[in-house]
Amino acid sequence: MRRHPLLVACIAALALAGCKPPATDTAATASVSTTPAETQIPASSDYAVVPLKADLSGFDENGKRMIALLVQAAQVMDDLYWQQSWDGDRAALLQRAPDAGTRDLVALNFGPWDRLNEDKPLLAGIGPRPPGATFYPADMTTQEFEQAELADKASWYTLLRRDANGKLVTVPYHVAYKADLERAAGLLREAAKLSADASFASYLELRAKALLDDDFQASDLAWMDMKSNPVDIVIGPIESYEDALFGYKTAYEGIVLVKDQEWSQRLTRFAQFLPELQRGLPVPDKYKAQMPGSNADLNAYAAVYYGSDANVGAKTIAINLPNDEEVQLQKGTRRLQLENVMQAKFDAIMLPIAKQLVADDQLQHVTFDAFFQNTMFHEVAHGLGIKNTLNGKGTVSEALKDQASSFEEGKADVLGLYMVQKLADKGEMDKAKLLDNYVTFLAGIMRSVRFGAADAHAKANMVRFNFFAEQGAFSRDAQTGRYRVDADKMRKAIDALSAKLLTIQGDGDYTGAKQLTDTLGVIEPDLAGDLKKLEAAGIPVDIRFQQGLDVLGLVDYAQPANPASTEPPSTKN
């Protein structure tokens, strides 16, 4: 693999969310180009293989049948996401692969681009990945979109298409994907009948309805009210990272989870501090006037199935939802820590990275507990700050457009550390272990930046890495290539960057956001060389899953396959 400076990658690909230049009168780029981009040599060694399992012995027959139905519903999201990521026939694309290994990587990436390596094409004759995926016509210009008088053109749940006269029109998701959505909704309703938890059954019914009418708020509110359900599912069009053209359109995903009751109990006490932490943010009062909802909670889960958008490129290790700002302000968000996936990434990736790049005498401070805490408070921190701009520019996501995702991820990371500091000051966490959080955080940047410039988390990491370097929060030994954290300077850098990011969000300052990303969102030569050391050491970039009903031992509990289905769901992706 080759890693490139983020800025260079932006210029080369012209398809990246956070680095994309302001909207110009350019087309949205076709998925097959007459001038192919450089073909990427497949690198399956980029991934460590992890089986997704959980102890299901505590579930009765109905519980196991319910989980099987939920996995099947999540597998329908795989089919939907293929339609969103590749504008063509899936089987025909897979047949173009020259060998089984390449075919496997195309399937893993839901298309012919390597998501962990700057979206390099995996097949000959393939052009750059379209920034608008399949959400927009390939020949649509950004100017044409902005001038179109369509009330729902920026909706999270509409596609842009052309009518018989070539004019832009919108098509709701529930119309465009009707057959697959009816299949998924039916599976959710069958699962609801088997749920021993009434609140979870109600959520599944509401979510099934939402898939068929694109009105997700009622199901989001019901999801926020669930407290006792031992199983959970995140399903539907959720995140907008796939839309690197405008950041409006959401991609389908499905994640099935089993709750770790003991760990969840240990986490619940931190949610009560959110209002106090919001009031203490290092910005003027107007930037922290919006109080997070009081119903926010923290829970730990074992993931048993990752589907679609959740299973492409870098795999998430925590979830903070819903994304609906109205629901967030009313009830807060739920933060789901995926502990089995988190542990796998720490063991296979983060610790080996630290052994290569962290100063020997600080290596002891890279711990799983600190990694878990940093990740948890990253998700909690999404609820802090500001959701609506202060100057009438709409929501923060609307005002920052293509910069919104990377800025939100950056804000969550730095405010997560801010929360750790404040809770340690209050005696709610062990202040003597604060250096663990700092050093583990630095190792985490090294891990995440390897995801490539197309990833919002990676761009956010580079802005933070370079800002902290300028502030002296850490230093690099030129002789050893190892990094050392300065705890006092790190604390000051956290406050300074928190203030900068929150102010840009509150002001809806798109120009300032883009300038910060363009200036600091680059991999400098020293770091580029250090990352090559990780490659040479054979350290995986991310993980991939062995998953499915057979891995869980639930094949006998599944609903019989739809006779119309021509391709059985894969258990390895």
Coordinates of C-alpha atoms in Angstrom, one line a residue, residues 59-60 67 96 99 111 168 174 208 247 269 274 276 296 314 322-323 363 365 410 426 448 490 495 518 529:
F59 CA -31.5 -16.7 25.2
D60 CA -34.5 -19.1 24.8
I67 CA -31.7 -12.6 16.7
R96 CA -14.4 -8.8 -13.8
D99 CA -8.7 -13.9 -9.3
G111 CA -17.5 -2.0 -5.1
L168 CA -33.7 16.9 -12.1
H174 CA -38.9 4.1 0.1
A208 CA -40.3 -1.3 10.0
G247 CA -22.9 15.2 2.7
R269 CA -23.3 7.0 36.0
L274 CA -23.4 15.9 30.6
E276 CA -22.4 20.1 33.9
A296 CA -28.8 10.1 27.1
A314 CA -12.7 1.1 8.6
P322 CA -29.7 9.3 16.5
N323 CA -28.4 11.9 14.1
L363 CA 4.6 2.5 26.3
H365 CA 0.5 4.0 29.3
G410 CA -12.7 16.1 15.4
K426 CA -13.9 15.7 40.0
S448 CA -7.0 6.0 12.5
M490 CA -1.6 18.4 26.0
D495 CA -8.8 23.4 25.5
D518 CA -6.6 22.4 4.1
G529 CA 7.8 7.7 7.0

